[in-house]
Each structure stands twice: as C-alpha cells, then as structure tokens.
XYZ file of C-alpha atoms in Angstrom:
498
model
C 57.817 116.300 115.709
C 61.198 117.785 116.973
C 63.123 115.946 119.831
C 62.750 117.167 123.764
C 65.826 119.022 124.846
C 66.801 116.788 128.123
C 67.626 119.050 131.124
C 71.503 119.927 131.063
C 73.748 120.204 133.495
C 74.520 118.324 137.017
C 75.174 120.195 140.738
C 78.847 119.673 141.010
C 79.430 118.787 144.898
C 83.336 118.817 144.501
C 85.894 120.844 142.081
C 88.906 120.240 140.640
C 90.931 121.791 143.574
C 88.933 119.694 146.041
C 88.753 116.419 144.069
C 92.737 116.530 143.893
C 93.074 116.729 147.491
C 90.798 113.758 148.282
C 92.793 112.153 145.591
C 95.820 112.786 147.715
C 94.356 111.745 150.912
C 93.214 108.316 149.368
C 97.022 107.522 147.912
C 98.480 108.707 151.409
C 96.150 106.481 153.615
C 96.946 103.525 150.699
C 100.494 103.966 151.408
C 100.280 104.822 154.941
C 97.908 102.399 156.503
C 97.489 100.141 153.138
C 94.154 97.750 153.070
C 93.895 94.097 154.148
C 92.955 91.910 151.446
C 91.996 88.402 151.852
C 93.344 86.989 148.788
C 96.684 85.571 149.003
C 96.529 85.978 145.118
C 96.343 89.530 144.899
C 99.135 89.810 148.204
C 101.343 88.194 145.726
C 100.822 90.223 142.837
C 100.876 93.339 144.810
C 104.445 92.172 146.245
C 105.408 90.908 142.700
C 104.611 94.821 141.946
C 106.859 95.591 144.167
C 104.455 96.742 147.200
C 105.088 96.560 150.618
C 103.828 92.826 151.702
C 102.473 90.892 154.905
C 101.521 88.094 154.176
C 100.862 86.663 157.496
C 98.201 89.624 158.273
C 97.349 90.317 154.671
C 98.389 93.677 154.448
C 99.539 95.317 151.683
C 100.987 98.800 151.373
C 100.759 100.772 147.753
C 103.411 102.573 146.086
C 101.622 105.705 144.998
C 103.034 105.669 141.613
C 101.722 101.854 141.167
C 98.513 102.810 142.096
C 98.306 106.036 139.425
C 99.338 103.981 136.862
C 97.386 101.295 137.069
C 93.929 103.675 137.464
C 94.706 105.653 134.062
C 95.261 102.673 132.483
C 91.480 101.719 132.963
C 90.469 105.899 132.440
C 87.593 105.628 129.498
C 87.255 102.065 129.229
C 84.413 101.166 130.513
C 81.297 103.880 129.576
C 77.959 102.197 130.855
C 76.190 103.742 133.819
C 74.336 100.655 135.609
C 71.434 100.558 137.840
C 70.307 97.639 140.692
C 73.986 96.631 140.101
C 73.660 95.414 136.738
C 71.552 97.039 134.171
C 72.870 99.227 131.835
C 70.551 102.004 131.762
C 72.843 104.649 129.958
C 75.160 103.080 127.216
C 77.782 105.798 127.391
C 78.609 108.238 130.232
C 77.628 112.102 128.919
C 80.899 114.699 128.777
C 79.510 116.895 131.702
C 75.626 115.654 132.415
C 73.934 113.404 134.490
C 73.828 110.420 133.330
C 69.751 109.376 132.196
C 68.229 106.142 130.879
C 68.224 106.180 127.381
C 64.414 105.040 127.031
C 61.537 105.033 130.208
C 63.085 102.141 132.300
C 62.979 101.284 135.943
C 65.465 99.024 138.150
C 63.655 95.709 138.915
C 65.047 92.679 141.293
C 66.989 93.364 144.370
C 67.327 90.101 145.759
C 65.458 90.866 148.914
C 65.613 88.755 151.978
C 61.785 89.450 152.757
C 58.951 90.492 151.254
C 56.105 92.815 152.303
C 53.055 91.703 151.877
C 49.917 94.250 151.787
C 47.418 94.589 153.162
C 48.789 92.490 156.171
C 51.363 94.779 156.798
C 53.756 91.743 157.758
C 57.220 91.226 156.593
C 57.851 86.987 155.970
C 60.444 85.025 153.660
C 59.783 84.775 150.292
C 58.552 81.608 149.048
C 59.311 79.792 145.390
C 55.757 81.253 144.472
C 57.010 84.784 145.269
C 59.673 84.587 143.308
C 57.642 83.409 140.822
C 54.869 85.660 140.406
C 57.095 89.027 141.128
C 59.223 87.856 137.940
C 55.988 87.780 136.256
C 55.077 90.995 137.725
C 58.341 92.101 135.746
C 57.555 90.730 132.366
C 54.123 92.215 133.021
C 55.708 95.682 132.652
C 57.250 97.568 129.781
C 59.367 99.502 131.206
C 61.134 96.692 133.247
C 63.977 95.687 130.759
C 65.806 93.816 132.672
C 64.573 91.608 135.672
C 66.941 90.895 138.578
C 66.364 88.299 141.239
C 63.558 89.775 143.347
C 64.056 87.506 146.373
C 66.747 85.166 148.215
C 64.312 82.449 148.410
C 63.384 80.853 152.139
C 62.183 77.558 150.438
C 65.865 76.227 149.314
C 68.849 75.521 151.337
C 70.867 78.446 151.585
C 74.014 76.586 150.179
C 71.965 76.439 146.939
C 69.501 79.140 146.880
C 71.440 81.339 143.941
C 71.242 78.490 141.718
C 67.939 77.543 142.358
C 66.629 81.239 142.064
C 69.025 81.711 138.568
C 66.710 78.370 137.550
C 63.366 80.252 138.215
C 64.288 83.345 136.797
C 65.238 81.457 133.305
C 62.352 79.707 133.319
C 60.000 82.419 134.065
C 61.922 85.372 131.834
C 63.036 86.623 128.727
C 64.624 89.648 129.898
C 66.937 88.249 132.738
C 69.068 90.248 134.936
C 71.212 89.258 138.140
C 71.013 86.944 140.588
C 74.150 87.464 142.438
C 76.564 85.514 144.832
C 79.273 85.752 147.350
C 80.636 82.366 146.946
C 83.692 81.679 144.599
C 82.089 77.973 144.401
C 78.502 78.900 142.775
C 80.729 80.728 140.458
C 81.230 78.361 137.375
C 77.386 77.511 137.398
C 76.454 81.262 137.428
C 78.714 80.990 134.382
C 77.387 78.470 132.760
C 73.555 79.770 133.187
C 74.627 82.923 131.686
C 76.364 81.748 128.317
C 73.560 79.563 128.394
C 71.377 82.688 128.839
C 73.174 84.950 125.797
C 73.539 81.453 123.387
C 77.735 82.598 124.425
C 77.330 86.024 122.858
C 81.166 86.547 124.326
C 80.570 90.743 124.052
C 77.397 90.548 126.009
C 79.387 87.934 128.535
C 82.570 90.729 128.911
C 80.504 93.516 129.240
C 77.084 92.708 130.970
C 76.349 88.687 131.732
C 72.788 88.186 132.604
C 72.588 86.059 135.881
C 76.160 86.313 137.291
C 77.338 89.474 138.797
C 78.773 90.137 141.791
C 79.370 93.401 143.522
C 83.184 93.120 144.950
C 82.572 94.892 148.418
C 84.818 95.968 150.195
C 84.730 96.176 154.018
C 84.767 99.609 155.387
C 87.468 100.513 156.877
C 89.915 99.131 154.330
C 89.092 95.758 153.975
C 88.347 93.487 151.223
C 87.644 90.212 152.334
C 87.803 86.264 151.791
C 84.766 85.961 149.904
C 84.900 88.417 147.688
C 88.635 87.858 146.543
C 87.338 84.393 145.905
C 84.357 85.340 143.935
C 86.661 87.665 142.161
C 89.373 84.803 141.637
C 86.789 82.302 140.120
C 85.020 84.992 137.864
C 88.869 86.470 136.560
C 88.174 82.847 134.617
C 85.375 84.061 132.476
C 86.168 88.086 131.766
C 83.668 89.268 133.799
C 82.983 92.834 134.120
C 84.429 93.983 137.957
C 82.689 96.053 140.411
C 83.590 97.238 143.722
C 81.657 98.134 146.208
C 82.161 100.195 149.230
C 79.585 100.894 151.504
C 80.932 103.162 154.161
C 79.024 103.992 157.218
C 79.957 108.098 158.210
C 80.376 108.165 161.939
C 80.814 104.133 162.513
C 83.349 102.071 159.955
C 83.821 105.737 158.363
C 84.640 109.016 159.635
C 81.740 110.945 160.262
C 82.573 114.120 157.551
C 81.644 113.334 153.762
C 85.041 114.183 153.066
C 86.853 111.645 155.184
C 83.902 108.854 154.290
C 85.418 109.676 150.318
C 88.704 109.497 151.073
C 88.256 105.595 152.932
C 85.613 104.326 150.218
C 88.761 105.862 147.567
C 91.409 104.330 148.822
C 89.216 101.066 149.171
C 88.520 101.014 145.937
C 91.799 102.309 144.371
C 93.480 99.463 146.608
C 91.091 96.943 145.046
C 91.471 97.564 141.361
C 95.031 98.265 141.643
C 95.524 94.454 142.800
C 93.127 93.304 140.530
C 94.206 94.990 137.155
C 97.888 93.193 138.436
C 96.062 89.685 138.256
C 93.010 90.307 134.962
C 94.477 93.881 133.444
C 91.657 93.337 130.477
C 88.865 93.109 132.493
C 86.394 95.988 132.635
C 86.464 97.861 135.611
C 83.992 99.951 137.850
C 82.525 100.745 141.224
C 79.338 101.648 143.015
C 78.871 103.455 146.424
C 76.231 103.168 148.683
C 77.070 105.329 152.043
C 75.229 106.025 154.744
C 75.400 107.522 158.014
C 74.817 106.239 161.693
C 72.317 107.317 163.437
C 73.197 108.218 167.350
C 70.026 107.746 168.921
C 68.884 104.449 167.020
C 72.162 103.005 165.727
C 70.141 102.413 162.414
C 71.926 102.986 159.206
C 70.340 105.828 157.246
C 70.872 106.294 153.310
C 68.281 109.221 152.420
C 70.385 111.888 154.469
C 72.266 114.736 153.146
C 75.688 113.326 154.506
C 74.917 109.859 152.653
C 74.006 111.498 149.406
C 76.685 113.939 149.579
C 79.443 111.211 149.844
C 78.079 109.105 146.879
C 77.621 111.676 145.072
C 81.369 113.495 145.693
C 82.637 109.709 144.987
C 80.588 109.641 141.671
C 81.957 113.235 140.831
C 85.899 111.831 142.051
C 86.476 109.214 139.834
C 84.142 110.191 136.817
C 86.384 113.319 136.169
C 89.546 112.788 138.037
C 90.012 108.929 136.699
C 87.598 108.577 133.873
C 85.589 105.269 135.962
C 82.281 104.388 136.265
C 81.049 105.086 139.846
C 77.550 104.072 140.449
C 75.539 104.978 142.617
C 71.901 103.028 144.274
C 69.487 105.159 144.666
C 67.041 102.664 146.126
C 68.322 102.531 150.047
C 65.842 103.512 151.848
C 64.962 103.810 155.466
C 61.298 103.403 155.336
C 59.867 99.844 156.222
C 56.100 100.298 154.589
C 54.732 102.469 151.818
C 53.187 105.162 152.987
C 54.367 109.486 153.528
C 58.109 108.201 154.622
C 58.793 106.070 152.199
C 57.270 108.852 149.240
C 59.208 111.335 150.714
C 62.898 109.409 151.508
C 62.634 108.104 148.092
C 61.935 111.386 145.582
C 64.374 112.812 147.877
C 67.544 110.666 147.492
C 66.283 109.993 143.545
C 65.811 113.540 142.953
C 69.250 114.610 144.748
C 71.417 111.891 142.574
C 69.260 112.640 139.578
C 70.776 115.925 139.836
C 74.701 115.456 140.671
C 75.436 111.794 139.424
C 72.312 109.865 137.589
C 68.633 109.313 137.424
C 68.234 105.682 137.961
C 64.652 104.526 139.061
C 64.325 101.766 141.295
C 60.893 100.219 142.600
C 59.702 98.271 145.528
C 62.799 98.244 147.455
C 62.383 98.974 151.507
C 64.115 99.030 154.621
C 67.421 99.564 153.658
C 67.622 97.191 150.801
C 66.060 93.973 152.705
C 62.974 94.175 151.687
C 60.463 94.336 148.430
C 56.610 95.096 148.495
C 55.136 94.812 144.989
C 52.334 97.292 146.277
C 54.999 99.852 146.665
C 56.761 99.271 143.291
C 53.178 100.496 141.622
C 53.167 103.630 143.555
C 57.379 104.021 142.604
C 56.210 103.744 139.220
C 54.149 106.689 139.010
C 56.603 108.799 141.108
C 59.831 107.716 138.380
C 57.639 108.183 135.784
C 56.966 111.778 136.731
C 60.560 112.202 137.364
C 61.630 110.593 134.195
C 59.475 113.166 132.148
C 60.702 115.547 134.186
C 64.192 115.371 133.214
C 63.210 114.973 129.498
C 62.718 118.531 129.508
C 60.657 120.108 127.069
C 60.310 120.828 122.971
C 60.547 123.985 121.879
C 59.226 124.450 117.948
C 56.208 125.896 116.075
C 54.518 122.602 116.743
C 54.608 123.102 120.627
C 54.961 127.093 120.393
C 51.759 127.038 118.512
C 51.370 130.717 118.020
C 48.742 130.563 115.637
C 46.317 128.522 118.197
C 46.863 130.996 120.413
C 46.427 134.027 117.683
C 43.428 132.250 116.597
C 41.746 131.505 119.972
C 41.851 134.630 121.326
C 40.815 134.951 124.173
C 39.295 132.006 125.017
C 35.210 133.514 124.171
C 34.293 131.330 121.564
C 36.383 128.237 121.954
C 39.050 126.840 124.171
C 42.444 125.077 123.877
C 40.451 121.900 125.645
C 38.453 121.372 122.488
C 41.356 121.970 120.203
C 42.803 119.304 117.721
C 46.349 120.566 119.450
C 45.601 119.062 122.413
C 44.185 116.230 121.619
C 47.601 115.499 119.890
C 49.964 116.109 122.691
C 47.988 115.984 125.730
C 49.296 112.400 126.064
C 52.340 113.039 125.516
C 52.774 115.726 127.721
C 50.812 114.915 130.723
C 51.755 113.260 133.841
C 49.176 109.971 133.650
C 49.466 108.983 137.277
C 47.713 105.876 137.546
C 47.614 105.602 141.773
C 47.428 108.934 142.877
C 43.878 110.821 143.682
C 43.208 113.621 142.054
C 39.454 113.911 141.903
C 37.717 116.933 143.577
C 37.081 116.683 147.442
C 34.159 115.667 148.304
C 31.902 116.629 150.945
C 32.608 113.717 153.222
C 35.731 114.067 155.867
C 39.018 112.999 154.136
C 41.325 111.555 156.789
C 44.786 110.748 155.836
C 45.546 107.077 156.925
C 41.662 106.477 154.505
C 43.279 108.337 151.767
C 46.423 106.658 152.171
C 44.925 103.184 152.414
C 42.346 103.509 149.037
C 46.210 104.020 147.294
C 47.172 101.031 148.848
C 44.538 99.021 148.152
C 44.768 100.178 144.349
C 48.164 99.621 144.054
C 47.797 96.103 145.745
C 45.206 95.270 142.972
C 47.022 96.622 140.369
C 50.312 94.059 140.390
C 47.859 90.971 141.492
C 45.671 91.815 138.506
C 49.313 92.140 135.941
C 50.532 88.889 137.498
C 47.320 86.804 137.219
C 46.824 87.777 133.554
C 50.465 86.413 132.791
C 50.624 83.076 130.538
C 53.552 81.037 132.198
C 56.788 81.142 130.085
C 56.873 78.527 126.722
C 60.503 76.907 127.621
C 62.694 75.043 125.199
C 62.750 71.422 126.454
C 66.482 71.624 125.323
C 66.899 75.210 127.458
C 64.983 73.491 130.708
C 66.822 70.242 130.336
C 70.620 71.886 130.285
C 69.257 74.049 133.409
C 68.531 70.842 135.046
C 71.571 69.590 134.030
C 73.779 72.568 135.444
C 71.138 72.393 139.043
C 72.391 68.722 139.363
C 76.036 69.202 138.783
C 75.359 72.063 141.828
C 73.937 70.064 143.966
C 75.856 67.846 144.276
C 79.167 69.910 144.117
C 77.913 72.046 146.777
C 75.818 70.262 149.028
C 78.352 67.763 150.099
C-alpha cells in the first residue's frame, strides 16, 4: 500500500524583511541595555571576548559582531525538534514544513507540582504512589515513548526530591525521560543516573540523556540567573545538550506587542548562548519559548491566546530560518484547571495553531498552566492528538484508495453497498478516527444535559487509566541496576542534606 502524503506547508507569521528587523532589534537592545547574568564564569568569558563588563552588577554588554559569530557557528548543528523539553519527537528539522513526530507519539511527564484527582475534583500533592502508578500509566501506553517525571513528589524533602523521583522512574520504566533540576549540586547524580540509564552510550549522553535535562531559563526581562548559570556550569562537565528558555510575559516582564515580546526573549537567548558557546563551544545548542500574556482583569498568565501563540511561534520562525536553531515550542500551557469544554477547547486551539506554523507536538494531562496533571484528562488528550495526528498525515492517493472499479462496479448503491465491501473492511481501520471517550451513539429519547454528558466522559476516562495501571506487572529490576541507584541516592543524601 502506497505511503500517506503528510500535509505540506506551515503559516509563516514573519518574513524575511520582518525577521531581519527583529534580528536587529535583539543585537541593539544586547548592546544597548546588555543582560545580567549570574555567572561570574560567563562575565569573564564575555570580557575575555572582549565585551563590555560589570562585574560588580553582572552586566554584560555584546559586541554585535561577537554575538553573529558565535550564532552561525551553531547554524545546522543541532536538527531534533523536542517535545515536554526533552523528547525527540522529529529526528531532523524539515527544509520548509512543520515539524511532525515521526511515528503516533504523545509528550508524557511534566513534573507537576499537583495532581488532579477525578472524580473529587480536588487538586493535592502527589504522593510516592502517584508517581508510581502514573509512570505505569506511561508504560501502559504505546504511544508514550518516552516517560518524563510526572510529579515533584510531596512525600520527600524538597532538597532531595529530583533524586528520589529519578530513583522511581528507573525502577518503574524502560523508556525513561526527564526529571529535571535547577540546582548545580543534584547535577553530578543526575549524571550519573543517566549513563547509568544508557549503559554510557556517550552519543545518546551528548545528544539526548534520559533523566538529566535542564531547561536554562532565562528571566524575562534580560536576565539569566544564579541557578541556572550553575546548573549550566556543572552540566558544561558532561556535554550536555543546552537549552534556553525564555518565558516572556507580553504586557508584564515583556512588552505587550508580539513583536517587542520577540525581540526581549531574542536577545535573551542570543545573550545566553553567546556566553555559553565562549565557555563549552561543542556543546549542542537550542531553545524553547513558552510566552504568554497578562491578563488585566485577573493578573493570571494566559498561554492559549493569539498574542502568546503568535510570539512563540514568530520566535520558532526567527531562529529556524534566520540562524538555523532549534526553537521549541510547548504546546501544553494551558489555562484550564479541570477537564471539561475549556480545557477541550484551549488545548486543540494552541495545538492546532503551532501544529500549523512551528510543530505538532502532543502533550497529555497537563493543566493550569503547567502545575498540574489529571490522568483522567490525558485519556480524553489522547483521543483529541490522535485525531490531530491523523489529521496531519494527510491522505493516500493510488488505485488502492481511488478504487474506481468499486465504485464502477457498485453502481449506484441498489444491490450492494461500500459497507459490505471487502474495501472497507481493509481500510476502515486505518482510516477512521477510533475515538475511544467520545459519545457518538444516537440521542436518545431521554433529556441530554451537558454537565451528564460531560460527566459519563469523565467517568470513562477515569476508568480507563485506573483499569491500564492496575493491569501493570511491577518492573523486573537488575539487583546490580537497583543496588548502584541506591548507591548514587546515598552519596545524595548525604551530600545534599547536610
């Protein structure tokens, strides 16, 4: 059977003209205004560079010509589009497409703070047996290749909780992700639980480590601060693959146009790689963008709006074609704090905008801006990727689908129909949208209400992941593999528990 042709083409938010003069803009307001940067490392290679120096305030200026040169020199290096900050969901960026997984795969893990638990409709800390059974929830499903952290854990001591949580995941998966930090002293741990992780595969540990990432974020406006220059210090040890991270807020730490929202989240992360290509030049190199907007009347921050979307998207646009780098973007920020019509609608919406002007990644479960996870709602974000994954698969066009003799031969439907046809008995599978939670029986005669209808969903999606995650075996573990992760939880402890 002949391949689908995938759906071609992206919405291009900026042009050349207009990418060149937010180019501009960034480099001016770099050597205009210049970023603090809490890293008296990077100060002193910036000044070594021959930049513009206080060290007292940690301020840095940037010669424009520094700052060019060091960008090309990463141009085309680094090709994989990530999701959920870490997995690679499309191995090499297309020429002038959106970027789409490779095979049907959704984002998994986001390291929640809380967790929503259904049919309570109460938000509470996750607990060790949370973590537990969503990361079997994970294995349970296919199309999760790669499960990140779903939870910071409220049952360990916050000085620990990464390494306890990068314990649990090993033990409990085969197909780890992230479980990430913002402490240059969990670093060398994180390090040694991922080589552990890959048997030190040294590729996989330059280009994608399972269990250590960190997202380098900067502070909008123009800030990158102490923790993340020492997370980046301590991980310039081990080659890790560097990301930075703005998350600009339009009308509070950002101006309030799209355009002036690029141009800060630019020149944060142009400032940031320049000083960090001075200090680990061989490192790989890219960035993600999350923006949102304020709102006036609430002061909440709001990701699914056309402002937010427009800037990540422009930013995606910016330094794919004008510097040949990676720019992620996450389309799982949302606003809504249950499942239910908001939460549908916020999230096609912001999927469906970046699937067409950046890339279709497919997160589940994630709420509330990113703090919290309800496993009922990952079911129901299943279905809804699922029918946007097929959707951007496009369609096959040749005599097998055309089928121009079925339809010469059937007529006009008198004698028999294409439902009873050997044709679609062969495809119907894999052309139809299987939705697994959504109702699509006949009304019946009895009064539909919506909050009923929408409840019966929730109720099936709430039996749905119980019923994966009590069928899961518990993980067979190496006693060799559980003993070294003991090992590596000890040393922790007592480093950084003191």
């Amino acid at each position: 059977m002949a391949r689908r042709a995938p759906l071609k083409g992206l919405l291009r938010v900026v042009d050349a003209g207009q990418m060149e003069r937010l180019h501009q803009g960034a480099l001016k307001v770099l050597e205009t205004t210049g970023l603090l940067i809490r890293g008296r490392f990077l100060l002193e290679a910036l000044a070594d560079a021959g930049c513009k120096v206080d060290f007292e305030k940690s301020r840095a200026w940037f010669k424009p010509d520094l700052v060019e040169r060091q960008i090309a020199a990463q141009r085309g290096r680094y090709r994989m589009v990530r999701s959920s900050l870490w997995y690679p969901f499309c191995r090499e960026m297309p020429a002038d497409d959106v970027a789409c997984p490779d095979e049907w795969c959704v984002d998994f893990g986001f390291a929640t703070p809380a967790i929503y638990d259904y049919p309570s409709g109460s938000y509470r800390p996750a607990t060790r047996q949370d973590q537990v059974d969503v990361i079997r929830l994970g294995n349970a499903l296919p199309e999760v290749k790669a499960i990140c952290a779903p939870f910071v854990c409220g049952d360990f001591d916050p000085r620990i909780e990464t390494i306890e949580s990068s314990r649990i995941l090993l033990l409990n998966t085969r197909k780890p992700g992230w479980v990430g930090t913002s402490s240059g002293r969990e670093v060398k741990y994180l390090a040694e639980f991922a080589a552990l992780a890959v048997g030190n595969d040294r590729e996989t540990l330059r280009t994608m480590p399972p269990v250590f990432v960190h997202a380098y974020c900067t502070t909008s406006p123009l800030k990158l601060d102490t923790r993340a220059c020492e997370v980046f210090e301590e991980a310039c040890k081990y080659g890790f693959p560097v990301n930075f991270a703005p998350m600009p807020i339009l009308g509070a730490t950002a101006p309030v146009t799209p355009a002036g929202a690029v141009v800060v989240a630019t020149a944060e992360i142009l400032g940031s790689m320049t000083a960090a290509t001075l200090v680990a030049p061989e490192a790989y190199y890219y960035a993600t963008a999350i923006s949102g907007e304020m709102d006036m009347k609430t002061t909440q921050i709001c990701y699914s709006t056309p402002a937010a979307i427009l800037t990540d998207a422009a930013l995606h646009q910016l330094f794919r074609f004008k510097y040949g780098i990676v720019l992620n973007v996450e389309a799982g920020y949302v606003e809504a704090k249950s499942p239910g019509i908001q939460a549908a609608f916020m999230k096609t919406y912001r999927q469906m905008a970046f699937g067409a002007t950046a890339s279709m990644s497919l997160p589940v479960g994630l709420l509330d801006n990113g703090a919290v996870f309800s496993p009922a709602q990952a079911m129901l974000d299943l279905d809804m990727n699922r029918a946007m994954y097929e959707f951007g698969r496009g369609m096959e066009v040749s005599d097998e689908t055309m089928c121009v003799d079925l339809i010469n031969e059937l007529e006009f439907c008198q004698q028999d129909t294409y439902l009873e046809s050997a044709h679609t008995l062969r495809h119907f599978r894999d052309v139809f949208w299987a939705t697994r939670m959504f109702d699509r029986t006949y009304r019946g005669a009895d009064a539909n209400e919506p909050h009923e209808a929408d409840r019966r969903i929730l109720q099936k999606a709430d039996r749905a992941w119980r019923e994966l995650v009590s069928a899961q075996e518990p993980l067979e573990v190496d006693p060799r593999f559980a003993a070294e992760l003991d090992r590596i939880v000890a040393a922790a402890r007592t480093d950084l528990l003191v």
